[in-house]
Amino acid sequence: LLNLAYSFKNPDYLRLNSVDKAMLKFATLFHDVSKPEGEIDKTHQITSSYMARNIIAKFIKNPNTTDRIIDLIQNHHWSEEFANAADKREKAMELAFRFKIPNDFEIAKIMAKSDINSVSNNFYETHKSALDDNNLAIIQEMLDRIYASGCAIISDTISTSRPNAIESVEIKGKK
């Protein structure tokens, strides 16, 4: 619950809409559900997401919403991956595709900051520079490219910011 409290204190939390706030709350509550307290477990993102899916599905009936929360849980150590990447540009592109749903990168940043803050003040001070907006600008640049294309394929749904960008969609030979 400490992570959740830190998330609420983050000024970026106030900029999220109500749906994204709900995504953040669920993902934050369940992101470490399988991790033993006080232990380092580099695979807990996956096991936590499996455990969380079963619990969340009892409360949320929309599978796309559940999938979005699970994706946030599975990817909540993205900042460590980015900080340790040899090729930042390649990793930034990969992360942009993971967080292509609008506001998921904002949610992921809030989660990452609250996660490192909940370890200890010293840990936060040592690692917060990895989450500085200047260091993450390349990821945002890649996201902006995805959004500028006007179209992002999200599961089996096509979302577009330009209503006339897609005149028709053909799926398996049907119009």
XYZ file of N, CA and C in Angstrom:
525
model
N 0.815 -1.209 0.000
C 0.000 0.000 0.000
C 0.853 1.265 0.000
N 2.101 1.124 0.449
C 3.003 2.269 0.440
C 3.223 2.755 -0.992
N 3.372 1.818 -1.934
C 3.507 2.198 -3.344
C 2.322 3.023 -3.815
N 1.147 2.594 -3.442
C -0.069 3.297 -3.847
C -0.087 4.715 -3.269
N 0.310 4.832 -2.024
C 0.360 6.157 -1.387
C 1.333 7.079 -2.119
N 2.510 6.548 -2.491
C 3.471 7.351 -3.251
C 2.920 7.718 -4.629
N 2.158 6.828 -5.231
C 1.544 7.128 -6.534
C 0.586 8.306 -6.422
N -0.238 8.308 -5.379
C -1.200 9.401 -5.177
C -0.512 10.737 -4.940
N 0.683 10.706 -4.353
C 1.425 11.939 -4.073
C 2.150 12.487 -5.295
N 2.297 11.669 -6.319
C 2.982 12.097 -7.527
C 2.114 13.126 -8.254
N 2.655 14.300 -8.568
C 1.856 15.331 -9.248
C 1.289 14.867 -10.597
N 1.962 13.939 -11.243
C 1.475 13.434 -12.533
C 0.200 12.612 -12.380
N -0.041 12.087 -11.195
C -1.259 11.317 -10.935
C -2.502 12.178 -11.187
N -2.438 13.439 -10.815
C -3.575 14.343 -10.972
C -3.927 14.606 -12.433
N -2.957 14.409 -13.340
C -3.184 14.634 -14.764
C -3.855 13.444 -15.459
N -3.918 12.306 -14.769
C -4.537 11.122 -15.359
C -6.057 11.232 -15.317
N -6.722 10.665 -16.309
C -8.181 10.619 -16.265
C -8.610 9.498 -15.319
N -9.887 9.376 -15.065
C -10.368 8.414 -14.063
C -10.088 6.963 -14.463
N -10.157 6.643 -15.743
C -9.865 5.278 -16.193
C -8.388 4.957 -15.959
N -7.508 5.884 -16.326
C -6.073 5.654 -16.146
C -5.696 5.588 -14.664
N -6.383 6.357 -13.838
C -6.157 6.263 -12.386
C -6.527 4.867 -11.885
N -7.614 4.323 -12.402
C -8.018 2.961 -12.017
C -6.980 1.940 -12.483
N -6.468 2.106 -13.707
C -5.412 1.215 -14.219
C -4.205 1.244 -13.283
N -3.801 2.457 -12.912
C -2.657 2.629 -12.018
C -2.907 1.971 -10.665
N -4.081 2.165 -10.116
C -4.396 1.588 -8.802
C -4.320 0.072 -8.814
N -4.978 -0.557 -9.803
C -4.949 -2.017 -9.884
C -3.525 -2.527 -10.113
N -2.826 -1.924 -11.072
C -1.470 -2.383 -11.386
C -0.534 -2.213 -10.201
N -0.652 -1.102 -9.503
C 0.210 -0.858 -8.342
C -0.102 -1.828 -7.209
N -1.366 -2.068 -6.965
C -1.739 -2.995 -5.881
C -1.219 -4.412 -6.124
N -1.201 -4.847 -7.385
C -0.873 -6.237 -7.683
C 0.526 -6.456 -8.267
N 1.301 -5.392 -8.479
C 2.559 -5.559 -9.208
C 3.578 -6.460 -8.508
N 3.522 -6.568 -7.215
C 4.475 -7.412 -6.473
C 3.766 -8.529 -5.704
N 2.572 -8.913 -6.118
C 1.760 -9.853 -5.348
C 2.467 -11.198 -5.131
N 3.336 -11.618 -6.039
C 4.015 -12.906 -5.883
C 5.410 -12.780 -5.269
N 5.856 -11.568 -5.035
C 7.224 -11.339 -4.552
C 7.279 -11.458 -3.033
N 8.140 -12.351 -2.529
C 8.305 -12.433 -1.071
C 8.849 -11.114 -0.513
N 8.283 -10.665 0.575
C 8.663 -9.394 1.200
C 10.156 -9.377 1.518
N 10.819 -8.315 1.090
C 12.225 -8.113 1.413
C 13.208 -8.914 0.583
N 12.712 -9.651 -0.401
C 13.601 -10.457 -1.242
C 13.710 -9.856 -2.641
N 14.827 -10.145 -3.291
C 15.012 -9.738 -4.680
C 14.599 -10.913 -5.548
N 13.664 -10.665 -6.432
C 13.152 -11.702 -7.330
C 13.003 -11.072 -8.708
N 13.912 -11.385 -9.610
C 13.931 -10.759 -10.936
C 12.850 -11.286 -11.880
N 12.087 -12.290 -11.466
C 11.040 -12.837 -12.332
C 9.638 -12.585 -11.785
N 9.532 -11.855 -10.706
C 8.225 -11.695 -10.064
C 7.211 -10.934 -10.911
N 7.667 -10.162 -11.899
C 6.723 -9.439 -12.747
C 5.797 -10.421 -13.473
N 6.369 -11.519 -13.933
C 5.584 -12.504 -14.679
C 4.660 -13.271 -13.733
N 5.200 -13.774 -12.638
C 4.365 -14.547 -11.714
C 3.298 -13.665 -11.072
N 3.637 -12.430 -10.777
C 2.637 -11.507 -10.220
C 1.517 -11.254 -11.218
N 1.868 -11.141 -12.501
C 0.833 -10.880 -13.508
C -0.113 -12.072 -13.640
N 0.416 -13.293 -13.553
C -0.457 -14.478 -13.612
C -1.402 -14.519 -12.417
N -0.862 -14.281 -11.244
C -1.699 -14.294 -10.045
C -2.739 -13.175 -10.103
N -2.307 -12.004 -10.529
C -3.191 -10.841 -10.585
C -4.328 -11.051 -11.579
N -4.042 -11.680 -12.714
C -5.083 -11.883 -13.732
C -6.290 -12.615 -13.142
N -6.043 -13.653 -12.379
C -7.140 -14.427 -11.790
C -7.951 -13.601 -10.794
N -7.281 -12.767 -10.040
C -7.976 -11.946 -9.046
C -8.733 -10.805 -9.737
N -8.058 -10.102 -10.625
C -8.646 -8.941 -11.301
C -9.854 -9.338 -12.144
N -9.793 -10.509 -12.758
C -10.904 -10.974 -13.610
C -12.200 -11.130 -12.822
N -12.110 -11.273 -11.519
C -13.319 -11.373 -10.693
C -14.001 -10.015 -10.525
N -13.244 -8.932 -10.711
C -13.767 -7.582 -10.507
C -14.016 -6.845 -11.824
N -13.177 -7.126 -12.807
C -13.256 -6.421 -14.082
C -13.627 -7.424 -15.162
N -14.741 -7.203 -15.801
C -15.250 -8.151 -16.794
C -14.756 -7.870 -18.209
N -14.219 -6.699 -18.469
C -13.723 -6.366 -19.791
C -12.305 -6.931 -19.950
N -12.120 -7.908 -20.854
C -10.796 -8.527 -20.998
C -9.719 -7.558 -21.491
N -10.093 -6.545 -22.271
C -9.103 -5.557 -22.724
C -8.571 -4.736 -21.556
N -9.441 -4.399 -20.624
C -9.019 -3.657 -19.434
C -8.101 -4.521 -18.578
N -8.487 -5.770 -18.399
C -7.652 -6.695 -17.626
C -6.291 -6.852 -18.287
N -6.265 -7.022 -19.598
C -4.993 -7.174 -20.323
C -4.103 -5.948 -20.150
N -4.709 -4.786 -20.163
C -3.937 -3.548 -20.000
C -3.285 -3.499 -18.614
N -4.015 -3.865 -17.596
C -3.464 -3.890 -16.235
C -2.340 -4.922 -16.143
N -2.563 -6.091 -16.726
C -1.567 -7.151 -16.689
C -0.296 -6.713 -17.418
N -0.437 -6.032 -18.544
C 0.734 -5.513 -19.265
C 1.529 -4.540 -18.391
N 0.842 -3.683 -17.670
C 1.530 -2.749 -16.774
C 2.281 -3.496 -15.673
N 1.678 -4.537 -15.136
C 2.329 -5.341 -14.095
C 3.554 -6.052 -14.671
N 3.390 -6.695 -15.832
C 4.502 -7.430 -16.440
C 5.677 -6.529 -16.780
N 5.401 -5.285 -17.079
C 6.451 -4.368 -17.526
C 6.873 -3.352 -16.477
N 6.579 -3.601 -15.203
C 6.853 -2.556 -14.222
C 8.333 -2.380 -13.888
N 9.215 -3.213 -14.400
C 10.657 -2.998 -14.221
C 11.305 -2.469 -15.497
N 10.518 -1.829 -16.322
C 10.997 -1.266 -17.581
C 12.144 -0.285 -17.378
N 12.102 0.501 -16.303
C 13.133 1.534 -16.104
C 14.501 0.905 -15.849
N 14.512 -0.237 -15.179
C 15.767 -0.961 -14.962
C 16.303 -1.487 -16.298
N 15.399 -2.024 -17.119
C 15.792 -2.497 -18.450
C 16.396 -1.348 -19.265
N 15.741 -0.193 -19.213
C 16.210 0.959 -19.985
C 17.554 1.456 -19.464
N 17.680 1.544 -18.146
C 18.930 2.028 -17.553
C 20.103 1.115 -17.900
N 19.857 -0.184 -18.021
C 20.932 -1.150 -18.286
C 21.123 -1.467 -19.765
N 20.317 -0.866 -20.631
C 20.397 -1.173 -22.068
C 21.664 -0.587 -22.689
N 22.324 -1.402 -23.495
C 23.504 -0.932 -24.221
C 23.097 0.021 -25.350
N 22.000 -0.305 -26.021
C 21.494 0.514 -27.119
C 20.192 1.176 -26.667
N 20.290 2.398 -26.173
C 19.133 3.116 -25.623
C 18.055 3.355 -26.680
N 18.470 3.637 -27.900
C 17.495 3.926 -28.953
C 16.660 2.674 -29.267
N 17.302 1.540 -29.367
C 16.585 0.295 -29.634
C 15.648 -0.057 -28.477
N 16.140 0.100 -27.254
C 15.303 -0.203 -26.080
C 14.151 0.790 -25.988
N 14.396 2.056 -26.324
C 13.339 3.067 -26.299
C 12.219 2.701 -27.263
N 12.576 2.212 -28.455
C 11.562 1.807 -29.425
C 10.758 0.624 -28.889
N 11.448 -0.346 -28.308
C 10.767 -1.507 -27.731
C 9.797 -1.084 -26.636
N 10.251 -0.204 -25.757
C 9.397 0.264 -24.660
C 8.220 1.086 -25.182
N 8.449 1.873 -26.210
C 7.358 2.667 -26.796
C 6.259 1.749 -27.317
N 6.628 0.646 -27.925
C 5.608 -0.292 -28.407
C 4.902 -0.980 -27.248
N 5.624 -1.241 -26.176
C 4.973 -1.846 -24.998
C 3.959 -0.894 -24.380
N 4.285 0.396 -24.389
C 3.438 1.399 -23.740
C 2.705 2.265 -24.764
N 2.296 1.674 -25.892
C 1.685 2.431 -26.981
C 0.277 2.918 -26.680
N -0.390 2.310 -25.715
C -1.729 2.787 -25.357
C -1.558 4.150 -24.675
N -2.279 5.156 -25.152
C -2.120 6.493 -24.567
C -2.192 6.472 -23.034
N -1.270 7.152 -22.432
C -1.099 7.324 -20.988
C -0.471 6.129 -20.280
N -0.251 5.002 -20.953
C 0.391 3.878 -20.264
C 1.830 4.197 -19.869
N 2.531 4.984 -20.675
C 3.891 5.362 -20.286
C 3.849 6.279 -19.059
N 2.869 7.172 -19.005
C 2.724 8.034 -17.816
C 2.434 7.180 -16.578
N 1.559 6.200 -16.727
C 1.246 5.296 -15.616
C 2.500 4.529 -15.209
N 3.248 4.042 -16.197
C 4.471 3.278 -15.913
C 5.509 4.125 -15.179
N 5.621 5.395 -15.555
C 6.577 6.280 -14.862
C 6.156 6.503 -13.411
N 4.872 6.723 -13.188
C 4.382 6.913 -11.821
C 4.642 5.649 -10.999
N 4.342 4.487 -11.577
C 4.576 3.216 -10.875
C 6.051 3.039 -10.535
N 6.932 3.332 -11.496
C 8.370 3.154 -11.276
C 8.874 4.077 -10.166
N 8.427 5.328 -10.192
C 8.861 6.269 -9.146
C 8.367 5.848 -7.776
N 7.119 5.422 -7.691
C 6.589 5.005 -6.385
C 7.247 3.706 -5.925
N 7.584 2.835 -6.864
C 8.229 1.564 -6.525
C 9.608 1.796 -5.901
N 10.419 2.633 -6.547
C 11.758 2.861 -5.977
C 11.689 3.719 -4.716
N 10.689 4.562 -4.622
C 10.525 5.385 -3.428
C 10.123 4.542 -2.220
N 9.377 3.468 -2.458
C 8.893 2.648 -1.341
C 9.979 1.747 -0.751
N 11.101 1.579 -1.461
C 12.202 0.757 -0.928
C 12.850 1.488 0.241
N 13.332 2.693 -0.017
C 13.917 3.542 1.029
C 14.263 4.889 0.413
N 14.443 5.894 1.251
C 14.822 7.212 0.745
C 16.173 7.157 0.046
N 17.105 6.404 0.624
C 18.433 6.286 0.042
C 18.369 5.618 -1.331
N 17.592 4.553 -1.438
C 17.439 3.847 -2.710
C 16.832 4.782 -3.754
N 15.827 5.539 -3.357
C 15.182 6.475 -4.272
C 16.184 7.523 -4.757
N 16.930 8.108 -3.842
C 17.903 9.142 -4.213
C 18.962 8.593 -5.159
N 19.358 7.341 -4.974
C 20.367 6.711 -5.816
C 19.847 6.412 -7.222
N 18.563 6.077 -7.343
C 18.014 5.610 -8.620
C 17.079 6.586 -9.337
N 16.724 7.698 -8.719
C 15.721 8.586 -9.323
C 16.180 9.224 -10.635
N 17.476 9.396 -10.830
C 17.945 10.029 -12.067
C 17.591 9.196 -13.302
N 17.457 7.875 -13.120
C 17.067 7.022 -14.250
C 15.667 7.368 -14.738
N 14.861 7.984 -13.899
C 13.484 8.334 -14.249
C 13.304 9.818 -14.547
N 14.396 10.510 -14.690
C 14.351 11.925 -15.040
C 13.800 12.075 -16.463
N 12.923 13.053 -16.670
C 12.297 13.245 -17.980
C 13.319 13.419 -19.096
N 14.470 14.044 -18.812
C 15.507 14.203 -19.837
C 16.048 12.849 -20.279
N 16.215 11.931 -19.346
C 16.704 10.594 -19.681
C 15.658 9.777 -20.431
N 14.389 10.076 -20.205
C 13.307 9.312 -20.818
C 12.767 9.955 -22.093
N 13.347 11.075 -22.478
C 12.862 11.819 -23.646
C 12.871 10.979 -24.912
N 13.833 10.092 -25.059
C 13.908 9.268 -26.263
C 12.716 8.300 -26.347
N 12.253 7.807 -25.208
C 11.075 6.936 -25.209
C 9.851 7.749 -25.620
N 9.723 8.951 -25.057
C 8.599 9.814 -25.422
C 8.652 10.170 -26.904
N 9.844 10.390 -27.422
C 10.006 10.689 -28.855
C 9.487 9.522 -29.702
N 9.812 8.310 -29.308
C 9.333 7.132 -30.043
C 7.810 7.000 -29.933
N 7.261 7.265 -28.751
C 5.805 7.248 -28.582
C 5.145 8.304 -29.463
N 5.729 9.486 -29.504
C 5.185 10.558 -30.334
C 5.144 10.154 -31.809
N 6.150 9.404 -32.248
C 6.159 8.914 -33.629
C 4.999 7.950 -33.861
N 4.780 7.072 -32.899
C 3.660 6.126 -33.018
C 2.343 6.889 -33.084
N 2.167 7.860 -32.179
C 0.917 8.615 -32.138
C 0.750 9.494 -33.375
N 1.852 10.049 -33.896
C 1.778 10.923 -35.078
C 1.338 10.156 -36.313
N 1.575 8.857 -36.311
C 1.137 8.061 -37.456
C -0.385 8.041 -37.529
N -1.044 8.406 -36.411
C -2.492 8.486 -36.388
C -3.180 7.171 -36.143
N -2.399 6.115 -36.049
C -3.026 4.806 -35.916
C -2.132 3.887 -35.105
N -2.710 3.276 -34.110
C -1.990 2.277 -33.321
C -2.890 1.062 -33.193
N -2.370 -0.098 -33.503
C -3.154 -1.312 -33.367
C -2.984 -1.826 -31.949
N -4.087 -1.929 -31.254
C -4.102 -2.364 -29.869
C -4.955 -3.615 -29.814
N -4.346 -4.733 -29.545
C -4.981 -6.054 -29.605
C -5.731 -6.163 -30.931
N -7.030 -6.369 -30.931
C -7.768 -6.482 -32.182
C -8.577 -5.226 -32.475
N -8.234 -4.125 -31.801
C -8.942 -2.864 -31.972
C -8.035 -1.877 -32.681
N -8.568 -1.117 -33.600
C -7.781 -0.078 -34.244
C -8.235 1.252 -33.671
N -7.287 1.970 -33.120
C -7.580 3.262 -32.519
C -6.898 4.328 -33.361
N -7.604 5.360 -33.683
C -7.012 6.414 -34.497
C -7.385 7.787 -33.952
N -6.432 8.701 -34.053
C -6.697 10.071 -33.642
C -7.198 10.894 -34.831
N -7.168 10.275 -36.021
C -7.671 10.930 -37.225
C -8.841 10.094 -37.738
N -10.085 10.517 -37.474
C -11.261 9.717 -37.797
C -11.341 9.256 -39.251
N -10.859 10.038 -40.198
C -10.953 9.666 -41.603
C -9.711 8.939 -42.107
N -8.789 8.615 -41.211
C -7.543 7.971 -41.609
C -7.784 6.558 -42.128
N -8.811 5.918 -41.630
C -9.111 4.553 -42.045
C -10.508 4.550 -42.643
N -10.572 4.338 -43.944
C -11.880 4.346 -44.596
C -12.580 3.016 -44.470
N -11.804 1.935 -44.493
C -12.398 0.617 -44.310
C -11.340 -0.312 -43.739
N -11.809 -1.343 -43.093
C -10.910 -2.321 -42.498
C -11.315 -3.676 -43.024
N -10.331 -4.408 -43.490
C -10.595 -5.749 -43.970
C -9.989 -6.744 -42.996
N -10.813 -7.636 -42.482
C -10.361 -8.639 -41.531
C -10.679 -10.012 -42.112
N -9.641 -10.806 -42.348
C -9.800 -12.167 -42.876
C -10.714 -12.187 -44.099
N -10.467 -11.249 -45.019
C -11.208 -11.263 -46.272
C -12.594 -10.646 -46.218
N -13.003 -10.134 -45.073
C -14.332 -9.511 -44.959
C -14.165 -8.012 -44.797
N -15.031 -7.289 -45.385
C -14.968 -5.830 -45.278
C -15.847 -5.329 -44.164
